[in-house]
Amino acid sequence: MTLSPARTPEALAGGLTARRPTEDDFARIQDGLTHWWGGLGGEAGAQQRRLLVPRLFLQHFTSTSFVVDDADGRLVAFLVGFLSQDRPDEAYIHFVGVAPEHKRAGLGSALYERFFALARAAGRTRVRCITGPANLASVAYHTRMGFRLEDGDTDVDGVPVKSHYDGEGLPRVCFVRDL
Amino acid sequence: MTLSPARTPEALAGGLTARRPTEDDFARIQDGLTHWWGGLGGEAGAQQRRLLVPRLFLQHFTSTSFVVDDADGRLVAFLVGFLSQDRPDEAYIHFVGVAPEHKRAGLGSALYERFFALARAAGRTRVRCITGPANLASVAYHTRMGFRLEDGDTDVDGVPVKSHYDGEGLPRVCFVRDL
């Protein structure tokens, strides 16, 4: 299968444009990772988010990722995902962000749906992603988007959590969705 | 091209065994990221290294990665790499670690050579990787392994460095090698 990194930008409502990212978007995505989470986890949380999206994702996985610019060319949303190299049925959504002033307008869902379509077209039948258990809005959001919660080894506020999933002190909630 | 995640373990000198990792190796690799760098960067450096190798690499990129166990089953080295999804000519080595008591015995080089061979077999003609400019041993090592240093925007002790390459305050030295 050949992926097409350069796809035509697509006009969305409100003067927004969705397109594939380039490496030049890296700094703006890092800025979003710092400022778009409402201070979740403080400076340590911001640092953790930034380190989880090193530049390599904007070099090697842009053909399965999206960014959204507003009419003035400002970044207002992104989705970084990939097709699993080892699991031929699976796609993975690594990180999604939406600027606070654009939340609750369906922008995140628009990017998820585009990723689902792209993964289906590439023959994938399942998509996985994770979030932190402190991010209850994210847990609710993924459930609405059709993801099932995977079993955890503990339960936090009724949510199954895998302790130390991404390392010591980094618990995660794991989601899976059929495509 | 189809990758073969499950390859036969390979005996190395000194009772060591090289094999493809599984997800069960994640915690031991995290432990190596904490302890094998001689305290480089202090606790912040260890945290940075751990966050740069989230579990997803042990789920989706094991077919292009290696671990080495000693005769007692302890992890003594790892290499995490992948074939670029977007750049059909390119492979990428994301992180390599060798336990201090096994350094200077050619173990890292053995893993690099196996990755080079695997990447060549998959049709890749170029491999890239990066390191931090504070890690002078790593810069010297990659030069010995046949990597060229890419141009930087600044110069640190004669080494070309790309400032803020992986985010604010995260400069990197970038390497490329033909296969």
Coordinates of C-alpha atoms in Angstrom, one line a residue:
Chain A
M1 CA 0.0 0.0 0.0
T2 CA 1.3 3.5 -0.9
L3 CA 0.3 6.4 1.4
S4 CA -0.2 9.9 -0.1
P5 CA 1.5 12.4 2.2
A6 CA 0.4 15.4 0.1
R7 CA -3.4 15.6 0.0
T8 CA -5.4 18.6 -1.0
P9 CA -6.3 20.9 2.0
E10 CA -10.0 20.6 2.8
A11 CA -12.2 23.6 3.8
L12 CA -14.1 23.1 7.0
A13 CA -16.9 25.3 8.5
G14 CA -15.9 28.7 10.0
G15 CA -13.1 29.5 7.6
L16 CA -11.0 26.6 8.9
T17 CA -8.8 24.4 6.7
A18 CA -7.7 20.8 7.4
R19 CA -4.5 19.5 5.8
R20 CA -1.7 17.1 6.4
P21 CA 1.1 18.6 8.6
T22 CA 4.6 19.2 7.6
E23 CA 7.7 19.4 9.8
D24 CA 7.2 23.2 9.9
D25 CA 4.1 22.6 12.1
F26 CA 6.2 21.1 14.9
A27 CA 6.8 24.3 16.9
R28 CA 3.1 25.3 16.7
I29 CA 2.0 21.8 17.9
Q30 CA 4.5 22.0 20.8
D31 CA 2.9 25.4 21.6
G32 CA -0.5 23.8 21.6
L33 CA 0.7 21.0 23.8
T34 CA 1.8 23.6 26.3
H35 CA -1.3 25.8 26.3
W36 CA -4.4 23.9 25.2
W37 CA -4.9 21.5 28.2
G38 CA -6.2 24.1 30.7
G39 CA -3.1 23.7 32.8
L40 CA -3.7 19.9 33.3
G41 CA -0.8 18.5 35.4
G42 CA 0.9 21.9 35.8
E43 CA 4.2 22.6 34.1
A44 CA 5.2 18.9 34.6
G45 CA 2.0 17.9 32.6
A46 CA 2.9 20.4 29.8
Q47 CA 6.5 19.0 29.7
Q48 CA 5.2 15.5 29.6
R49 CA 2.8 16.3 26.7
R50 CA 5.6 18.0 24.7
L51 CA 8.0 15.1 25.2
L52 CA 5.4 12.6 24.0
V53 CA 5.3 14.3 20.5
P54 CA 9.0 14.6 19.4
R55 CA 9.7 16.0 16.0
L56 CA 10.0 12.5 14.5
F57 CA 6.2 12.3 14.3
L58 CA 6.2 15.3 12.0
Q59 CA 8.9 13.7 9.8
H60 CA 7.7 10.1 9.5
F61 CA 4.0 10.0 10.2
T62 CA 2.5 13.1 8.5
S63 CA 0.6 11.0 5.9
T64 CA -1.7 9.7 8.7
S65 CA -1.9 13.0 10.7
F66 CA -3.9 16.2 10.3
V67 CA -3.7 19.9 11.3
V68 CA -6.4 22.6 11.2
D69 CA -5.5 26.2 10.5
D70 CA -7.9 29.1 11.0
A71 CA -8.5 31.9 8.3
D72 CA -5.4 33.8 9.7
G73 CA -3.2 30.7 9.4
R74 CA -3.1 29.9 13.2
L75 CA -3.0 26.3 14.2
V76 CA -6.3 25.4 16.0
A77 CA -6.3 21.6 16.1
F78 CA -4.1 18.6 15.3
L79 CA -4.2 14.8 15.3
V80 CA -1.1 12.7 15.2
G81 CA -1.6 9.0 14.3
F82 CA 0.0 6.2 12.4
L83 CA -0.7 2.8 10.9
S84 CA 0.8 0.1 13.1
Q85 CA 4.0 -1.3 11.5
D86 CA 3.7 -4.6 13.4
R87 CA -0.1 -5.1 13.6
P88 CA -1.5 -5.2 10.1
D89 CA -5.1 -4.8 11.3
E90 CA -4.4 -1.8 13.5
A91 CA -4.1 2.0 13.5
Y92 CA -3.1 4.1 16.4
I93 CA -4.0 7.7 17.4
H94 CA -1.1 9.1 19.4
F95 CA -2.2 12.6 20.3
V96 CA -5.1 15.0 19.5
G97 CA -5.4 18.6 20.5
V98 CA -8.0 21.3 19.9
A99 CA -7.4 25.0 20.9
P100 CA -9.8 26.0 23.8
E101 CA -11.7 28.6 21.7
H102 CA -12.5 25.9 19.2
K103 CA -13.6 23.2 21.5
R104 CA -17.2 21.8 21.5
A105 CA -17.6 22.6 17.7
G106 CA -17.0 19.1 16.4
L107 CA -13.5 19.8 15.3
G108 CA -11.8 16.9 17.2
S109 CA -14.5 14.5 15.9
A110 CA -13.9 15.8 12.3
L111 CA -10.3 14.8 12.6
Y112 CA -11.1 11.4 14.2
E113 CA -13.5 10.6 11.4
R114 CA -10.9 11.5 8.8
F115 CA -8.4 9.3 10.5
F116 CA -10.9 6.4 10.7
A117 CA -11.6 6.8 7.0
L118 CA -7.9 6.9 6.1
A119 CA -7.2 3.8 8.3
R120 CA -10.1 1.9 6.8
A121 CA -8.9 2.8 3.3
A122 CA -5.5 1.3 4.3
G123 CA -7.2 -2.0 5.3
R124 CA -7.1 -1.4 9.1
T125 CA -10.0 -2.8 11.1
R126 CA -9.3 -1.5 14.6
V127 CA -8.0 1.7 16.1
R128 CA -6.5 2.2 19.5
C129 CA -5.6 5.2 21.7
I130 CA -4.9 6.0 25.3
T131 CA -5.5 8.9 27.7
G132 CA -4.6 9.8 31.3
P133 CA -7.1 8.9 33.9
A134 CA -7.1 12.5 35.2
N135 CA -8.5 13.6 31.9
L136 CA -12.2 12.7 32.5
A137 CA -13.3 14.8 29.6
S138 CA -11.2 12.7 27.3
V139 CA -12.6 9.5 28.7
A140 CA -16.1 10.7 28.1
Y141 CA -15.2 12.0 24.7
H142 CA -13.7 8.7 23.5
T143 CA -16.8 6.8 24.7
R144 CA -19.0 9.1 22.7
M145 CA -16.8 8.5 19.7
G146 CA -17.5 4.8 19.8
F147 CA -14.4 3.6 21.6
R148 CA -14.6 0.8 24.2
L149 CA -12.6 1.0 27.4
E150 CA -10.1 -1.9 27.8
D151 CA -9.8 -3.7 31.1
G152 CA -7.5 -2.1 33.7
D153 CA -5.7 -3.5 36.8
T154 CA -7.4 -0.9 39.0
D155 CA -10.5 1.3 39.0
V156 CA -10.5 5.2 39.4
D157 CA -13.9 6.8 39.7
G158 CA -15.5 3.9 37.8
V159 CA -12.9 4.0 35.0
P160 CA -10.7 1.0 34.4
V161 CA -7.1 2.2 34.6
K162 CA -3.8 0.4 33.8
S163 CA -1.3 1.5 36.5
H164 CA 2.2 2.5 35.4
Y165 CA 1.2 1.7 31.8
D166 CA 3.6 4.3 30.3
G167 CA 6.1 4.0 33.1
E168 CA 6.3 4.5 36.8
G169 CA 3.5 6.9 37.9
L170 CA 2.1 7.2 34.4
P171 CA -1.3 5.3 34.5
R172 CA -3.4 5.3 31.3
V173 CA -6.9 4.5 30.2
C174 CA -6.9 2.4 27.0
F175 CA -9.4 2.6 24.2
V176 CA -10.2 0.4 21.2
R177 CA -12.7 0.9 18.4
D178 CA -13.6 -1.3 15.4
L179 CA -13.4 0.5 12.0
Chain B
M1 CA 6.7 -5.8 2.1
T2 CA 5.8 -7.9 5.1
L3 CA 7.8 -7.6 8.3
S4 CA 8.5 -10.6 10.5
P5 CA 8.1 -9.6 14.1
A6 CA 8.9 -13.1 15.4
R7 CA 12.5 -13.9 14.5
T8 CA 14.6 -16.6 16.1
P9 CA 16.7 -15.4 19.1
E10 CA 20.4 -15.1 18.1
A11 CA 23.3 -16.1 20.4
L12 CA 26.0 -13.5 20.9
A13 CA 29.4 -13.8 22.6
G14 CA 29.5 -14.0 26.4
G15 CA 26.3 -15.9 26.9
L16 CA 24.2 -13.0 25.5
T17 CA 21.1 -13.4 23.3
A18 CA 19.7 -10.9 20.9
R19 CA 16.0 -11.1 20.0
R20 CA 13.0 -8.9 19.0
P21 CA 11.3 -7.3 22.0
T22 CA 7.8 -7.9 23.2
E23 CA 5.5 -5.5 25.2
D24 CA 6.7 -7.4 28.3
D25 CA 10.1 -5.7 27.9
F26 CA 8.7 -2.2 28.4
A27 CA 9.3 -2.0 32.1
R28 CA 12.9 -3.2 31.8
I29 CA 13.6 -0.8 29.1
Q30 CA 12.2 2.0 31.2
D31 CA 14.5 0.9 34.0
G32 CA 17.5 1.0 31.6
L33 CA 16.5 4.5 30.5
T34 CA 16.6 5.5 34.2
H35 CA 19.9 3.9 35.1
W36 CA 22.2 3.4 32.1
W37 CA 23.1 7.0 31.2
G38 CA 25.4 7.7 34.2
G39 CA 23.1 10.3 35.6
L40 CA 23.2 12.4 32.4
G41 CA 20.8 15.3 32.9
G42 CA 19.9 14.3 36.5
E43 CA 16.3 13.1 37.3
A44 CA 15.0 15.5 34.6
G45 CA 17.2 13.8 32.0
A46 CA 16.0 10.3 33.2
Q47 CA 12.4 11.5 33.0
Q48 CA 13.0 12.9 29.5
R49 CA 14.5 9.6 28.3
R50 CA 11.6 7.6 29.8
L51 CA 8.9 9.8 28.2
L52 CA 10.6 9.5 24.8
V53 CA 10.0 5.7 24.8
P54 CA 6.3 5.3 25.6
R55 CA 4.8 1.8 25.5
L56 CA 3.6 2.3 21.9
F57 CA 7.1 1.6 20.6
L58 CA 6.9 -1.9 22.2
Q59 CA 3.5 -2.5 20.6
H60 CA 3.9 -1.2 17.1
F61 CA 7.6 -1.2 16.2
T62 CA 9.0 -4.4 17.7
S63 CA 9.7 -6.0 14.3
T64 CA 12.4 -3.4 13.7
S65 CA 13.8 -3.3 17.3
F66 CA 16.1 -5.5 19.3
V67 CA 16.8 -6.4 22.9
V68 CA 19.7 -8.3 24.4
D69 CA 19.4 -10.5 27.5
D70 CA 22.3 -11.9 29.5
A71 CA 22.5 -15.6 30.6
D72 CA 20.4 -14.8 33.6
G73 CA 17.7 -13.2 31.5
R74 CA 18.5 -9.6 32.5
L75 CA 18.1 -6.9 29.9
V76 CA 21.6 -5.5 29.0
A77 CA 20.9 -3.6 25.7
F78 CA 18.1 -2.4 23.4
L79 CA 17.6 -0.7 20.1
V80 CA 14.2 0.8 19.2
G81 CA 13.8 1.7 15.5
F82 CA 11.3 1.8 12.7
L83 CA 10.9 2.0 9.0
S84 CA 9.7 5.5 8.1
Q85 CA 6.0 5.4 7.1
D86 CA 6.3 8.5 5.0
R87 CA 9.8 8.3 3.6
P88 CA 10.1 5.1 1.6
D89 CA 13.9 5.3 1.4
E90 CA 14.4 5.9 5.1
A91 CA 14.7 4.1 8.4
Y92 CA 15.0 5.7 11.8
I93 CA 16.8 4.6 15.0
H94 CA 14.9 6.2 17.9
F95 CA 16.7 5.1 21.0
V96 CA 19.6 2.8 21.9
G97 CA 20.8 1.8 25.3
V98 CA 23.5 -0.5 26.7
A99 CA 24.0 -1.4 30.4
P100 CA 27.2 0.2 31.8
E101 CA 28.8 -3.1 32.6
H102 CA 28.4 -4.2 28.9
K103 CA 29.7 -1.0 27.3
R104 CA 32.8 -1.0 25.0
A105 CA 32.2 -4.6 24.0
G106 CA 30.7 -3.9 20.6
L107 CA 27.1 -4.7 21.8
G108 CA 25.7 -1.4 20.6
S109 CA 27.4 -1.8 17.2
A110 CA 26.1 -5.3 16.9
L111 CA 22.5 -3.9 17.3
Y112 CA 23.1 -1.0 14.8
E113 CA 24.5 -3.5 12.2
R114 CA 21.5 -5.8 12.6
F115 CA 19.2 -2.8 12.2
F116 CA 21.1 -1.6 9.1
A117 CA 20.8 -5.1 7.6
L118 CA 17.1 -5.3 8.4
A119 CA 16.5 -1.8 6.9
R120 CA 18.5 -2.7 3.7
A121 CA 16.5 -5.9 3.3
A122 CA 13.3 -3.7 3.5
G123 CA 14.6 -1.5 0.7
R124 CA 15.7 1.4 2.8
T125 CA 18.8 3.3 1.6
R126 CA 19.3 5.8 4.4
V127 CA 19.1 5.8 8.2
R128 CA 18.7 8.8 10.5
C129 CA 19.0 9.3 14.3
I130 CA 19.6 12.1 16.8
T131 CA 21.3 12.6 20.1
G132 CA 21.6 15.4 22.7
P133 CA 24.7 17.7 22.3
A134 CA 25.6 17.0 26.0
N135 CA 26.2 13.4 25.0
L136 CA 29.7 13.8 23.5
A137 CA 30.3 10.0 23.7
S138 CA 27.2 9.5 21.5
V139 CA 28.4 12.0 19.0
A140 CA 31.8 10.3 18.7
Y141 CA 30.2 6.9 18.6
H142 CA 27.9 7.7 15.7
T143 CA 30.8 9.2 13.7
R144 CA 32.7 5.9 14.2
M145 CA 29.6 4.0 13.0
G146 CA 29.7 5.8 9.7
F147 CA 27.0 8.5 10.3
R148 CA 27.5 12.1 9.0
L149 CA 26.5 15.0 11.1
E150 CA 23.8 17.2 9.6
D151 CA 24.2 21.0 9.5
G152 CA 23.1 22.8 12.6
D153 CA 22.0 26.4 13.3
T154 CA 24.7 26.7 16.0
D155 CA 28.0 25.1 17.0
V156 CA 28.7 23.6 20.4
D157 CA 32.4 22.5 21.0
G158 CA 32.8 22.0 17.3
V159 CA 29.6 20.0 16.9
P160 CA 26.8 21.3 14.7
V161 CA 23.6 21.6 16.8
K162 CA 20.0 22.3 15.9
S163 CA 18.6 24.5 18.7
H164 CA 15.2 23.7 20.1
Y165 CA 15.0 20.8 17.6
D166 CA 12.7 18.7 19.8
G167 CA 11.1 21.6 21.5
E168 CA 12.1 24.7 23.6
G169 CA 15.4 23.9 25.3
L170 CA 15.8 20.5 23.6
P171 CA 18.7 20.9 21.1
R172 CA 19.8 17.9 19.1
V173 CA 22.7 16.7 16.9
C174 CA 21.3 15.0 13.8
F175 CA 23.0 12.1 12.0
V176 CA 22.4 10.4 8.7
R177 CA 24.1 7.3 7.1
D178 CA 23.7 5.7 3.8
L179 CA 22.9 2.0 3.8

